[in-house]
PDB file of C-alpha atoms in Angstrom:
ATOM      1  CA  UNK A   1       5.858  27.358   5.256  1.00  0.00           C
ATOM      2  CA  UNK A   2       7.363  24.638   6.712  1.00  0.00           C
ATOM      3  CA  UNK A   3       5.650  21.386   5.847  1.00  0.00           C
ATOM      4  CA  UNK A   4       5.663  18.461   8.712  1.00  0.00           C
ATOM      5  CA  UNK A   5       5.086  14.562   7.889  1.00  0.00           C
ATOM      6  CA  UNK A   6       4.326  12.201  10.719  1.00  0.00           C
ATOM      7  CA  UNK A   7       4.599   8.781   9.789  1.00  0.00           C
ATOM      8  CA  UNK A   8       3.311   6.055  12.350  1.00  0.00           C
ATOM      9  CA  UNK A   9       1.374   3.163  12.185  1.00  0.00           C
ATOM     10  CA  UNK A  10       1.896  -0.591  13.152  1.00  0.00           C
ATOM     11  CA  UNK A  11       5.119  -2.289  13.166  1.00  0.00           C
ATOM     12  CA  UNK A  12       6.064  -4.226  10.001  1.00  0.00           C
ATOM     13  CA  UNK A  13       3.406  -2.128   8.104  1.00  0.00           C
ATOM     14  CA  UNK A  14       6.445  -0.363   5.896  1.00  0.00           C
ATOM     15  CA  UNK A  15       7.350   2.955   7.639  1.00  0.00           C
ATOM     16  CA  UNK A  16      10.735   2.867   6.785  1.00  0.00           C
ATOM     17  CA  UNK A  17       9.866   2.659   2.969  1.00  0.00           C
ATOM     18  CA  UNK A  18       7.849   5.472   3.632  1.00  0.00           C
ATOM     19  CA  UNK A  19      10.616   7.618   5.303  1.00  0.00           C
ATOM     20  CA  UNK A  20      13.139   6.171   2.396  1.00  0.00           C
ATOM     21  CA  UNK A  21      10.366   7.435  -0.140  1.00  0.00           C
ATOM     22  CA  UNK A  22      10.382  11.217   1.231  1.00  0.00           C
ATOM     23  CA  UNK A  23      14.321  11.262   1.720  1.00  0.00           C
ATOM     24  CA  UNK A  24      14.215  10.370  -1.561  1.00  0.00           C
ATOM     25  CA  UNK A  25      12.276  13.450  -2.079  1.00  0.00           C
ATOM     26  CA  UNK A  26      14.067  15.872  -0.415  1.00  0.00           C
ATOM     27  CA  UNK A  27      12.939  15.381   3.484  1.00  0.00           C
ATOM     28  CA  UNK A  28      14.803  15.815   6.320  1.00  0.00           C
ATOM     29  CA  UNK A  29      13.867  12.408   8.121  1.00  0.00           C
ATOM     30  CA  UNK A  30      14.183  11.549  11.693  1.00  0.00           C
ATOM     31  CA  UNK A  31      13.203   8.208  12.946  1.00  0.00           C
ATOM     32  CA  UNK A  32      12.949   6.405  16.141  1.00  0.00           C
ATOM     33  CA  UNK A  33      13.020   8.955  18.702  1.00  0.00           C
ATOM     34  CA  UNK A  34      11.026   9.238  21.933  1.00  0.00           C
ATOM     35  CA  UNK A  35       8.313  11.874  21.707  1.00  0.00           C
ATOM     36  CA  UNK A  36       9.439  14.162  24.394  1.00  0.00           C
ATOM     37  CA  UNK A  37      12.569  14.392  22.574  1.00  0.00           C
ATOM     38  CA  UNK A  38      10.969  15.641  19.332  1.00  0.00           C
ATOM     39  CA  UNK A  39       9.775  18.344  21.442  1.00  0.00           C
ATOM     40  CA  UNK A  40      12.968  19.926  22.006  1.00  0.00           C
ATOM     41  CA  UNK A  41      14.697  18.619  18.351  1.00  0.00           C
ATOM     42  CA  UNK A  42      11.596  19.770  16.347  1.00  0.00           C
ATOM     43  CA  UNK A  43      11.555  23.463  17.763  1.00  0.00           C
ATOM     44  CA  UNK A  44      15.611  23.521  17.417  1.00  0.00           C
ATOM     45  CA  UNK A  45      15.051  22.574  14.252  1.00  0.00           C
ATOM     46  CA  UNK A  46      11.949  25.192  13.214  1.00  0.00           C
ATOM     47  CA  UNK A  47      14.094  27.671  15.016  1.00  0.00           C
ATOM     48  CA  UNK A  48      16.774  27.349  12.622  1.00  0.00           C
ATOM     49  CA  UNK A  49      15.111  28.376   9.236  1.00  0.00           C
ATOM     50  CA  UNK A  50      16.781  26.597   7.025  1.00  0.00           C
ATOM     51  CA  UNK A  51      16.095  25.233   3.742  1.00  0.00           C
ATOM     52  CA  UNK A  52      17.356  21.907   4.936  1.00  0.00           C
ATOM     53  CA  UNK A  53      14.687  21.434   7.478  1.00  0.00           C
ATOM     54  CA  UNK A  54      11.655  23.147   5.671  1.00  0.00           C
ATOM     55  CA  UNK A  55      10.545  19.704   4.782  1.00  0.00           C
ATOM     56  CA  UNK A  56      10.723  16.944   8.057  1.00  0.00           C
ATOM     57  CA  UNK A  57       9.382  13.756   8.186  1.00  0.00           C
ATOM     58  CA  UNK A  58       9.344  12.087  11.358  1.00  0.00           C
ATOM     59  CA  UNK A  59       8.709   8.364  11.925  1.00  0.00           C
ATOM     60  CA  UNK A  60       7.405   7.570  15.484  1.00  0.00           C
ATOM     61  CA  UNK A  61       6.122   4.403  16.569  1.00  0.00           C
ATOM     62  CA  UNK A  62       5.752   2.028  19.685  1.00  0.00           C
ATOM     63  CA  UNK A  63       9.902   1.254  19.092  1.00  0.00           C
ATOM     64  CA  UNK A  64      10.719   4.680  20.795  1.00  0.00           C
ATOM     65  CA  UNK A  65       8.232   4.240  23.709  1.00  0.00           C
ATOM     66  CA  UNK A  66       6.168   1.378  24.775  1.00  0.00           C
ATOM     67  CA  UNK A  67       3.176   3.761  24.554  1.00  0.00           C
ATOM     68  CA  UNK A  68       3.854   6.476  22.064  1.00  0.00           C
ATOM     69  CA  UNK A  69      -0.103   7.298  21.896  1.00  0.00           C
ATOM     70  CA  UNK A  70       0.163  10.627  24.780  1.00  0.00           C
ATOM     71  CA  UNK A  71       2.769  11.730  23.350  1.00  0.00           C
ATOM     72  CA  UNK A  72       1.711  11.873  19.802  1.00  0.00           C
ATOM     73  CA  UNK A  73      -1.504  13.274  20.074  1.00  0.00           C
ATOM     74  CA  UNK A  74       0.361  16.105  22.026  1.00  0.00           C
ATOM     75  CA  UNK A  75       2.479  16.374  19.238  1.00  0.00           C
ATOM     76  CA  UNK A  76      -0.279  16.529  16.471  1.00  0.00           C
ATOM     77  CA  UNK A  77      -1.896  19.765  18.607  1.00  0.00           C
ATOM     78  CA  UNK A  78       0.803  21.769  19.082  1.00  0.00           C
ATOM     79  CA  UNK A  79       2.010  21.903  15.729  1.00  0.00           C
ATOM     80  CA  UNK A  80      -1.539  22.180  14.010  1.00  0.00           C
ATOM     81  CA  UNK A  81      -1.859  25.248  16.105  1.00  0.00           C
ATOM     82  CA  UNK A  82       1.154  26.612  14.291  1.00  0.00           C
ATOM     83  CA  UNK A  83       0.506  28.626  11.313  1.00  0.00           C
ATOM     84  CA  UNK A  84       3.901  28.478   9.677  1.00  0.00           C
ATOM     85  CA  UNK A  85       3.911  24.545  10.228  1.00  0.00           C
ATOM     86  CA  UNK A  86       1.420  22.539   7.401  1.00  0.00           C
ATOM     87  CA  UNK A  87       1.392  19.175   9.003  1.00  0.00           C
ATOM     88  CA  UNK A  88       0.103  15.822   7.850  1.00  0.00           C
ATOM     89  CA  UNK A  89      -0.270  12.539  10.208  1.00  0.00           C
ATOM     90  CA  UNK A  90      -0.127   8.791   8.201  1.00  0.00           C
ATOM     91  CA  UNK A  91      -1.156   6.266   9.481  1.00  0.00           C
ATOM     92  CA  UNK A  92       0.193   2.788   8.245  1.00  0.00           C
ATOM     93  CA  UNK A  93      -1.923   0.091   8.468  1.00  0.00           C
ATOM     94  CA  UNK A  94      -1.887  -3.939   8.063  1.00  0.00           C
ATOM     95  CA  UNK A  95      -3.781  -7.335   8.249  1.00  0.00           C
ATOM     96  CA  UNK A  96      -2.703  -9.188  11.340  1.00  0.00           C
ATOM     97  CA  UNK A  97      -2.220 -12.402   9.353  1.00  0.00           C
ATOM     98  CA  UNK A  98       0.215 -10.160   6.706  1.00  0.00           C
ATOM     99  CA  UNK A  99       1.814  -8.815   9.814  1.00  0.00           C
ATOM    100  CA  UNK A 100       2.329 -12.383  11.533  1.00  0.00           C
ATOM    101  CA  UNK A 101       4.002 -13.612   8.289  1.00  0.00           C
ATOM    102  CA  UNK A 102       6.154 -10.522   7.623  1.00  0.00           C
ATOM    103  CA  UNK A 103       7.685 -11.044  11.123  1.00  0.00           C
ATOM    104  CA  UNK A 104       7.835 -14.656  10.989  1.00  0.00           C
ATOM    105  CA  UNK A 105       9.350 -14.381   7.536  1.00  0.00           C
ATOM    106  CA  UNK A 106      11.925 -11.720   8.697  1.00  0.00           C
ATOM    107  CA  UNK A 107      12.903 -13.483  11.926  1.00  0.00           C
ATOM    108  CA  UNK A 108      12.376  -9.857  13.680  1.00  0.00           C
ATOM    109  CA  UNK A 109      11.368  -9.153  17.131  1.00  0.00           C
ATOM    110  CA  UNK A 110       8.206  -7.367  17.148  1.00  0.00           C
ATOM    111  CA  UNK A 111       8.807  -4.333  19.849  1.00  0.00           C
ATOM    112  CA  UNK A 112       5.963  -5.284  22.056  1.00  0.00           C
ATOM    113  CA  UNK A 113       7.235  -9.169  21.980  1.00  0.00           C
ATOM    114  CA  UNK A 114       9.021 -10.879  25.027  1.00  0.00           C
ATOM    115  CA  UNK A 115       9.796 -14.203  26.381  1.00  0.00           C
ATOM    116  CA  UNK A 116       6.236 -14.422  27.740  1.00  0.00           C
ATOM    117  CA  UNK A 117       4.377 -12.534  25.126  1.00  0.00           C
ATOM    118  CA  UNK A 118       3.224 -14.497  21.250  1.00  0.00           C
ATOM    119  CA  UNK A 119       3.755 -12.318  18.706  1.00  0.00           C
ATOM    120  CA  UNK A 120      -0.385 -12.491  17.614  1.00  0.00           C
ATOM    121  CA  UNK A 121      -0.533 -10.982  21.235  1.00  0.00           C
ATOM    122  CA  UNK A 122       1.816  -8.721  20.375  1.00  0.00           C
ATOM    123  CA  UNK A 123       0.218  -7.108  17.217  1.00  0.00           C
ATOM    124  CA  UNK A 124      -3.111  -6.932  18.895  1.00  0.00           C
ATOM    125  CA  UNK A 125      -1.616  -5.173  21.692  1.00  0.00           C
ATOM    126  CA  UNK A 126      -0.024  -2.642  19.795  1.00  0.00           C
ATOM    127  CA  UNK A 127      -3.087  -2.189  17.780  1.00  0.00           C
ATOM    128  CA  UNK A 128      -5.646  -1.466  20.721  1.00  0.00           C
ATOM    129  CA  UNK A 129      -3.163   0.703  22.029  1.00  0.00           C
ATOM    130  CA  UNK A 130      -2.660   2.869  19.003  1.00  0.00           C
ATOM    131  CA  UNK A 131      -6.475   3.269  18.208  1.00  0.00           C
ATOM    132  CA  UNK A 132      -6.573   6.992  19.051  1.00  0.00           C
ATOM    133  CA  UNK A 133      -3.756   7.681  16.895  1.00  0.00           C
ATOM    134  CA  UNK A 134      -5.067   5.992  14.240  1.00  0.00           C
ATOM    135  CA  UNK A 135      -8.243   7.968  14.672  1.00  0.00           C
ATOM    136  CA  UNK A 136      -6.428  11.083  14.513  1.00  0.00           C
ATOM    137  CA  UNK A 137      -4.296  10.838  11.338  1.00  0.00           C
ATOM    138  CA  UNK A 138      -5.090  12.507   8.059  1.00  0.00           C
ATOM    139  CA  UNK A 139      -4.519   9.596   5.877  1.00  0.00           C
ATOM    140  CA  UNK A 140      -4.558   5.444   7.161  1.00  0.00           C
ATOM    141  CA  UNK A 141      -3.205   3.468   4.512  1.00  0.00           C
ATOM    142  CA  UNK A 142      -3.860  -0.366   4.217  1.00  0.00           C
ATOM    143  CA  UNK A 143      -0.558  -1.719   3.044  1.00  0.00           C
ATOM    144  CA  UNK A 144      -1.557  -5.567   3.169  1.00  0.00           C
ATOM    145  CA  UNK A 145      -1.506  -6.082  -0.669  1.00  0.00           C
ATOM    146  CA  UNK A 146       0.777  -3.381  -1.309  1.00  0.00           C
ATOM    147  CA  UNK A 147       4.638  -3.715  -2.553  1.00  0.00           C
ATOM    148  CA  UNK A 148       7.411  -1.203  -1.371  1.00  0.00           C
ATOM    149  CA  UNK A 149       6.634   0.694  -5.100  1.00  0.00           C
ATOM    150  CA  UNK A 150       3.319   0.859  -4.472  1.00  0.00           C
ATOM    151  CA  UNK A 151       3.176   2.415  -1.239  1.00  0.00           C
ATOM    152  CA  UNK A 152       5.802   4.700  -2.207  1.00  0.00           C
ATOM    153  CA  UNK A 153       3.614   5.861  -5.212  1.00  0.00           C
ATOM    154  CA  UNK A 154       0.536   6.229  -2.669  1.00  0.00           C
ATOM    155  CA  UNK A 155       2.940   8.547  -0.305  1.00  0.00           C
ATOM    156  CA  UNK A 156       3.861  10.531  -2.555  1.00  0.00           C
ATOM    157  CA  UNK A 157       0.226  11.410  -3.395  1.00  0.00           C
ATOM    158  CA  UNK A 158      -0.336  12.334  -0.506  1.00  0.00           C
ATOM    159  CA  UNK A 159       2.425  13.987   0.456  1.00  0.00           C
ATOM    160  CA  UNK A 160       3.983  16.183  -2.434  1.00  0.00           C
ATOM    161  CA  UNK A 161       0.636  17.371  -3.871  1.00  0.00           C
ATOM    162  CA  UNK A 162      -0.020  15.895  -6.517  1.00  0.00           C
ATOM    163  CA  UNK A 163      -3.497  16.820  -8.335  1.00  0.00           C
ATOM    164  CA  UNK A 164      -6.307  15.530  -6.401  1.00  0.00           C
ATOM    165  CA  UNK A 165      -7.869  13.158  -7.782  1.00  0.00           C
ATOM    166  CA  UNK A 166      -5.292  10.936  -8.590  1.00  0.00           C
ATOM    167  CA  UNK A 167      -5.651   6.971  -8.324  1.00  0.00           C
ATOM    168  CA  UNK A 168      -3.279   4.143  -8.707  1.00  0.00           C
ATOM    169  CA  UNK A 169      -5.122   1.281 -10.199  1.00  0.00           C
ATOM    170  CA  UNK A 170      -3.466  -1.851  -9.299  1.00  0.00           C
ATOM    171  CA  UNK A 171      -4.206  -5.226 -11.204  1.00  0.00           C
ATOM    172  CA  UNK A 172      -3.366  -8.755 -10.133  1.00  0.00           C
ATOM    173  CA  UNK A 173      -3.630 -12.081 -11.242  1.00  0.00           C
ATOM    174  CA  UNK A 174      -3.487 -14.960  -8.810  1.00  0.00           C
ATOM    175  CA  UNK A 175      -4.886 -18.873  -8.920  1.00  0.00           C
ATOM    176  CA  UNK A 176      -7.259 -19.515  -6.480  1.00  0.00           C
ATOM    177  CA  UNK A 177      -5.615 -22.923  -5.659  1.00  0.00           C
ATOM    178  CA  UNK A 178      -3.170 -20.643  -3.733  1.00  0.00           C
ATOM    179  CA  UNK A 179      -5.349 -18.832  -1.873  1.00  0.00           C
ATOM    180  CA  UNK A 180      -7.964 -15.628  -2.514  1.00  0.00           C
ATOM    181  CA  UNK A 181      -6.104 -12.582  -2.027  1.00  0.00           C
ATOM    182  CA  UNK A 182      -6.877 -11.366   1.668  1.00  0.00           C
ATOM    183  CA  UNK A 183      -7.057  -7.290   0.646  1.00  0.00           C
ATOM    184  CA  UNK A 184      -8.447  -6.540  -2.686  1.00  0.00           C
ATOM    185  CA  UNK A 185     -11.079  -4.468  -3.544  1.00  0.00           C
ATOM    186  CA  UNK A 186     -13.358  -6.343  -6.808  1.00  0.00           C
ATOM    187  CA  UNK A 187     -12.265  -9.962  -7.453  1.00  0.00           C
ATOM    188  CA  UNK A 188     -13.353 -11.441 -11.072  1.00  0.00           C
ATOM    189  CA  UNK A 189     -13.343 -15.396 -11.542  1.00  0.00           C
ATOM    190  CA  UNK A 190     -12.101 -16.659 -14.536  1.00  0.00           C
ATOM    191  CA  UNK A 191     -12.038 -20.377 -14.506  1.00  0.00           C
ATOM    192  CA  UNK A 192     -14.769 -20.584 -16.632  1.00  0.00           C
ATOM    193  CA  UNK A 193     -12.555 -19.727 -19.232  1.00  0.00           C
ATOM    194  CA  UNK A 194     -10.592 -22.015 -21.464  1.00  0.00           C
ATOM    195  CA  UNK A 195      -7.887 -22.837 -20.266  1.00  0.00           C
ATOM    196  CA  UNK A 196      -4.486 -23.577 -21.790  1.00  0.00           C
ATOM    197  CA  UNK A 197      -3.232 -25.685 -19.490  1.00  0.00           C
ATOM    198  CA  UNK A 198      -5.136 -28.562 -20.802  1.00  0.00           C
ATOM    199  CA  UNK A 199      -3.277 -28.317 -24.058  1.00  0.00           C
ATOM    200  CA  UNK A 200       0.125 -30.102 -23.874  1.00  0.00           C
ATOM    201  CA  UNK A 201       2.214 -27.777 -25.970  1.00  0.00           C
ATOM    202  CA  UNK A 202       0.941 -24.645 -24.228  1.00  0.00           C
ATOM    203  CA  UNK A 203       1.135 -25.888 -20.128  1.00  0.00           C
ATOM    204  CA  UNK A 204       4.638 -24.436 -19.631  1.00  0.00           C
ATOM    205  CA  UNK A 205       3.793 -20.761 -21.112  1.00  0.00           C
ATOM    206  CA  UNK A 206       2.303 -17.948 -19.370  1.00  0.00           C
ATOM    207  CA  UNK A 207      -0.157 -15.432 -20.413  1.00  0.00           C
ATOM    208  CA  UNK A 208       2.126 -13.126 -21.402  1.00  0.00           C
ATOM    209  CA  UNK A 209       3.387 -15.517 -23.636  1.00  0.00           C
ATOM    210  CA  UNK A 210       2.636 -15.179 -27.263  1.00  0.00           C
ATOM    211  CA  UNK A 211       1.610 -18.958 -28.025  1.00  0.00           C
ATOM    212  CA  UNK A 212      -0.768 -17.997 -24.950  1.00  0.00           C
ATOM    213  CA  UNK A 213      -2.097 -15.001 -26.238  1.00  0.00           C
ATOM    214  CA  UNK A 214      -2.696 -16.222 -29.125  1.00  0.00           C
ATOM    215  CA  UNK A 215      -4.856 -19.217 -27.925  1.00  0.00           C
ATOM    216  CA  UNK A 216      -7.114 -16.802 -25.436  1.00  0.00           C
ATOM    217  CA  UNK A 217      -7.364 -14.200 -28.247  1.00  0.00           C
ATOM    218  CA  UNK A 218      -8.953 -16.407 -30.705  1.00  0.00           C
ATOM    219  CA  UNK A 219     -11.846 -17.947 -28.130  1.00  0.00           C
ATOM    220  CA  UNK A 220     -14.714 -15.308 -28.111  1.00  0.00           C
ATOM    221  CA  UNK A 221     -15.830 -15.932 -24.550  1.00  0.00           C
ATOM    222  CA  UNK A 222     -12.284 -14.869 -23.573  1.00  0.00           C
ATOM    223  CA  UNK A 223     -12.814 -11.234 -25.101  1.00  0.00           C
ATOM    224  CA  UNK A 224     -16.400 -10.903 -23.945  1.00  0.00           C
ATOM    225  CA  UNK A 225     -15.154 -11.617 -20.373  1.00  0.00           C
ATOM    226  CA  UNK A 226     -12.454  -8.958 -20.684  1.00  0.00           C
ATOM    227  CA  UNK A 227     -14.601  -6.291 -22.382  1.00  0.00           C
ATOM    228  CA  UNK A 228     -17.678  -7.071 -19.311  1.00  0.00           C
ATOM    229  CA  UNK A 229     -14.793  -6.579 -16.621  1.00  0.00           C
ATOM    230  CA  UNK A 230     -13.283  -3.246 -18.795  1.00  0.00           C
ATOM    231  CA  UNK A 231     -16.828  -1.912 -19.210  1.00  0.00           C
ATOM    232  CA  UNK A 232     -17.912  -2.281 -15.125  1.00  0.00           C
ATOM    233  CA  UNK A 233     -15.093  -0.563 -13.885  1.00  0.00           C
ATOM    234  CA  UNK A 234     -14.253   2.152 -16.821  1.00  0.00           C
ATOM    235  CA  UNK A 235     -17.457   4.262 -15.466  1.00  0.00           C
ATOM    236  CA  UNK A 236     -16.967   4.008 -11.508  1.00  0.00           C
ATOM    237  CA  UNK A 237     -12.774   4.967 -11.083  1.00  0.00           C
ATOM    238  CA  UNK A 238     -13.843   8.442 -11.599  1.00  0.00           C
ATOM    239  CA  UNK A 239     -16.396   8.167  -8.702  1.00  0.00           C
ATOM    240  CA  UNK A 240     -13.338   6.530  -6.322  1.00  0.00           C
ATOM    241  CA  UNK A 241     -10.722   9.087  -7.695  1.00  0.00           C
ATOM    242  CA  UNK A 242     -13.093  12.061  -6.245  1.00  0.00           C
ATOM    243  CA  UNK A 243     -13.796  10.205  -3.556  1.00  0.00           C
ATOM    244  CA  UNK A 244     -10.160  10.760  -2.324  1.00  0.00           C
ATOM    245  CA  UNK A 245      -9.424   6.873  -2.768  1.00  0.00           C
ATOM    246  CA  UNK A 246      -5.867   6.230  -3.287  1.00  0.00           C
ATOM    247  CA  UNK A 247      -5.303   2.577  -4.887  1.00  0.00           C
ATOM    248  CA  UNK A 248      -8.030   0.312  -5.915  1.00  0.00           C
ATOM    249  CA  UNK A 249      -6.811  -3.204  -6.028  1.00  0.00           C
ATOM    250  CA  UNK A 250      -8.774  -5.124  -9.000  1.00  0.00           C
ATOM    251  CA  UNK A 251      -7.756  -9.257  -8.558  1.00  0.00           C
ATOM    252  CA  UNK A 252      -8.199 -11.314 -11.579  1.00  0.00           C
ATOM    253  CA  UNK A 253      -8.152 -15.215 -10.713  1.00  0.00           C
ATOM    254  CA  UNK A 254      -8.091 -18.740 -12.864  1.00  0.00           C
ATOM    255  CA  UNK A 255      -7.382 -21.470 -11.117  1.00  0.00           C
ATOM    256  CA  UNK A 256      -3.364 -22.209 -11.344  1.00  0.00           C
ATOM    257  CA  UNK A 257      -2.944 -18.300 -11.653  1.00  0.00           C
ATOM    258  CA  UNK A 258      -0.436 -18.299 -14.589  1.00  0.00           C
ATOM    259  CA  UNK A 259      -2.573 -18.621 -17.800  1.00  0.00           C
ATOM    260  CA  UNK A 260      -6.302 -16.852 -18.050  1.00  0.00           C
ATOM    261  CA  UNK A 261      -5.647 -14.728 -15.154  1.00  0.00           C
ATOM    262  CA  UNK A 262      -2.587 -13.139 -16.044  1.00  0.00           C
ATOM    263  CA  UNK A 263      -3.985 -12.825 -19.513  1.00  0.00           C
ATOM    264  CA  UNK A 264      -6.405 -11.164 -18.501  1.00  0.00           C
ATOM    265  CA  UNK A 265      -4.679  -8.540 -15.892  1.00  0.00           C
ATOM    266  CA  UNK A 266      -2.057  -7.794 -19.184  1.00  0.00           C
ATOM    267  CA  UNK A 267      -4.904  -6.928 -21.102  1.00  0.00           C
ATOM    268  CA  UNK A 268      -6.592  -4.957 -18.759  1.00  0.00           C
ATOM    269  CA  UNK A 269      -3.499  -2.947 -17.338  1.00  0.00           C
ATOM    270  CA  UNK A 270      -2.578  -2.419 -21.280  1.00  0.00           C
ATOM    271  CA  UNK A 271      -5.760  -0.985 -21.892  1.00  0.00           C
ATOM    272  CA  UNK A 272      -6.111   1.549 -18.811  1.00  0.00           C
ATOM    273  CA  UNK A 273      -2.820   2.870 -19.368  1.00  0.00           C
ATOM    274  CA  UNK A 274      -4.177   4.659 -22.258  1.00  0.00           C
ATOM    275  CA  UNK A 275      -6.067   6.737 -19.974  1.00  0.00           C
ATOM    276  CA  UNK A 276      -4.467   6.755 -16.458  1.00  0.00           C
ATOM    277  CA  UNK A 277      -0.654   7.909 -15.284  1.00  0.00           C
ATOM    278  CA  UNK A 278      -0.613   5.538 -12.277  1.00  0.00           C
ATOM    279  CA  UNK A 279      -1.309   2.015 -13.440  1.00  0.00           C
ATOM    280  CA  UNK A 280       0.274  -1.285 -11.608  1.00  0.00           C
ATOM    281  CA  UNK A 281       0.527  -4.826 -12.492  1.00  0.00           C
ATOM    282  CA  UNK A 282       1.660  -7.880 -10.736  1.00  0.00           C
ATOM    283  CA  UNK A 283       1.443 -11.458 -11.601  1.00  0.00           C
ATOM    284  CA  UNK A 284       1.509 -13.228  -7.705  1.00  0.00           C
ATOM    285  CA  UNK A 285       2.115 -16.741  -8.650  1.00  0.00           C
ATOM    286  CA  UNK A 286       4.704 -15.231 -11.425  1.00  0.00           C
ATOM    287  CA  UNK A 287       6.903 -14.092  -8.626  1.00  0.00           C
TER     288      UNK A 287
END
C-alpha cells in the first residue's frame, strides 16, 4: 500500500524540516506545487508502481496558490477514498509572535506580504484562511518551542509507526529575567532556591558545572524541590502518552536561567532517561 504524507501548515512553522526529515527516511518528496497540478503528478506517479514512489510526501502551502484551502480538501477526499493509498494530513502550527520573529529574524518575505500588507496582517490572513485545513488534518503540531530535532523526532512518530504511545519529554531551563517561555506545558519556579550566583567563586559556572553541582547537591531544599517536581510528573506521562500526546514541554526557571534551573533540568532529564527512549534537554539562556 502506498502510504501518502501531506505536510501543510503556516509559513515559517518548519515544513521544510519536515519534508528534509522524511527524505531522510526514504520519501519521495515534492514541494511547492499548485494543487491542480498534484492531481495529474500524483496519479502519474501511483500509476507507475514503483518502489520509489510507494512512500510520497507532499508539502503544499499558501506559496503554490494564494488560497490552497479548495484545493486541498479536494485532495484529502479523493485519496482517502482510495484503498491502496494510506494517507496522513499534518498540520504545522505556530505562535504569531514566534512567527513574526522567525521572519523578521530571517529577513524573508512572508507569501501573503506586499508593499501594502504588515507582515502581523499577513500571518493572520493566512491563518483565517487555512482554518478548514487545519480542521481537517490528522495531526496539528505546535512547533513554537520546538527545535528542527525536535520536530523531526515528533514526525517521525507520527509518520513511520512507531509504537503508540510514545512521548518525547522535553526539559528546559530558562531565567525568568528573559522572559517566561510562551509554549510550555508545566512551568516550576525555582528562585526560591539558593542560588550560586551570590557566591563569588561560583558566578561564572553553570549548573552543569561540577563546582555547581556540588553546591546545589549539598543544600537539602535543592533535592526536596527536585524529588516534588520528579514525583508530580512520574505518575501522569503515562496518562499523556495514551492520550496520543506527542511532546510535553516541562520549563524549569531561576531567575538568571544558568545556575538552579539548569541544575535542575540536568537532573531531571538524567533521571527520566532511565525509563523513557525519547528524552530532550535544552538550556535557553545556554545557547
Amino acid at each position: 500500500m502506498m502510504q501518502l504524507v501531506f505536510i501543510t501548515g503556516l509559513s515559517g512553522s518548519g515544513k521544510s524540516v519536515a519534508l528534509h526529515t522524511l527524505e531522510d527516511e526514504g520519501f519521495y518528496c515534492i514541494d511547492n506545487l499548485p494543487t491542480d497540478i498534484l492531481h495529474d503528478v500524483l496519479d502519474r506517479l501511483m500509476a507507475i508502481q514503483s518502489d520509489t514512489y510507494q512512500k510520497l510526501a507532499i508539502g503544499v502551502d499558501m506559496r503554490s496558490e494564494r488560497n490552497c484551502t479548495d484545493g486541498l480538501l479536494q485532495l484529502f477526499k479523493k485519496y482517502s477514498s482510495r484503498t491502496d493509498v494510506s494517507i496522513q494530513v499534518l498540520f504545522l502550527d505556530t505562535d504569531r509572535g514566534v512567527l513574526s520573529r522567525r521572519f523578521s529574524e530571517t529577513r524573508r518575505l512572508h507569501p501573503l506580504s506586499g508593499t501594502d500588507l504588515p507582515l502581523a496582517t499577513a500571518i493572520d490572513t493566512e491563518a483565517r484562511l487555512l482554518v478548514d485545513v487545519k480542521a481537517a488534518a490528522d495531526h496539528v503540531i505546535d512547533t513554537s518551542s520546538l527545535s528542527a530535532a525536535e520536530l523531526s523526532e515528533i514526525i517521525r512518530q507520527h509518520v513511520l509507526d512507531q509504537p503508540a504511545g510514545t512521548l518525547l519529554l522535553v526539559f528546559q531551563s530558562f531565567g525568568f529575567k528573559n522572559r517566561i517561555p510562551t509554549t510550555t506545558d508545566y512551568i516550576f519556579d525555582v528562585r526560591c532556591l539558593p542560588n550560586p550566583y551570590w557566591e563569588a567563586q561560583l558566578r561564572d559556572y553553570t549548573g552543569r558545572d561540577q563546582p555547581i553541582i556540588d553546591f546545589l547537591d549539598s543544600k537539602p531544599e535543592v533535592t526536596r524541590m527536585y524529588e516534588h517536581i520528579r514525583d508530580f510528573l512520574a505518575p501522569w506521562l503515562p496518562e499523556f502518552a495514551n492520550g496520543n500526546r506527542a511532546y510535553l514541554t516541562v520549563s524549569i526557571g531561576c531567575t538568571g536561567g544558568r545556575h538552579r534551573s539548569v541544575y535542575i533540568s540536568e537532573r531531571l532529564a538524567e533521571h527520566f532517561r532511565q525509563s523513557m527512549n525519547n528524552v530532550s534537554l535544552r538550556h535557553r539562556e545556554l545557547s
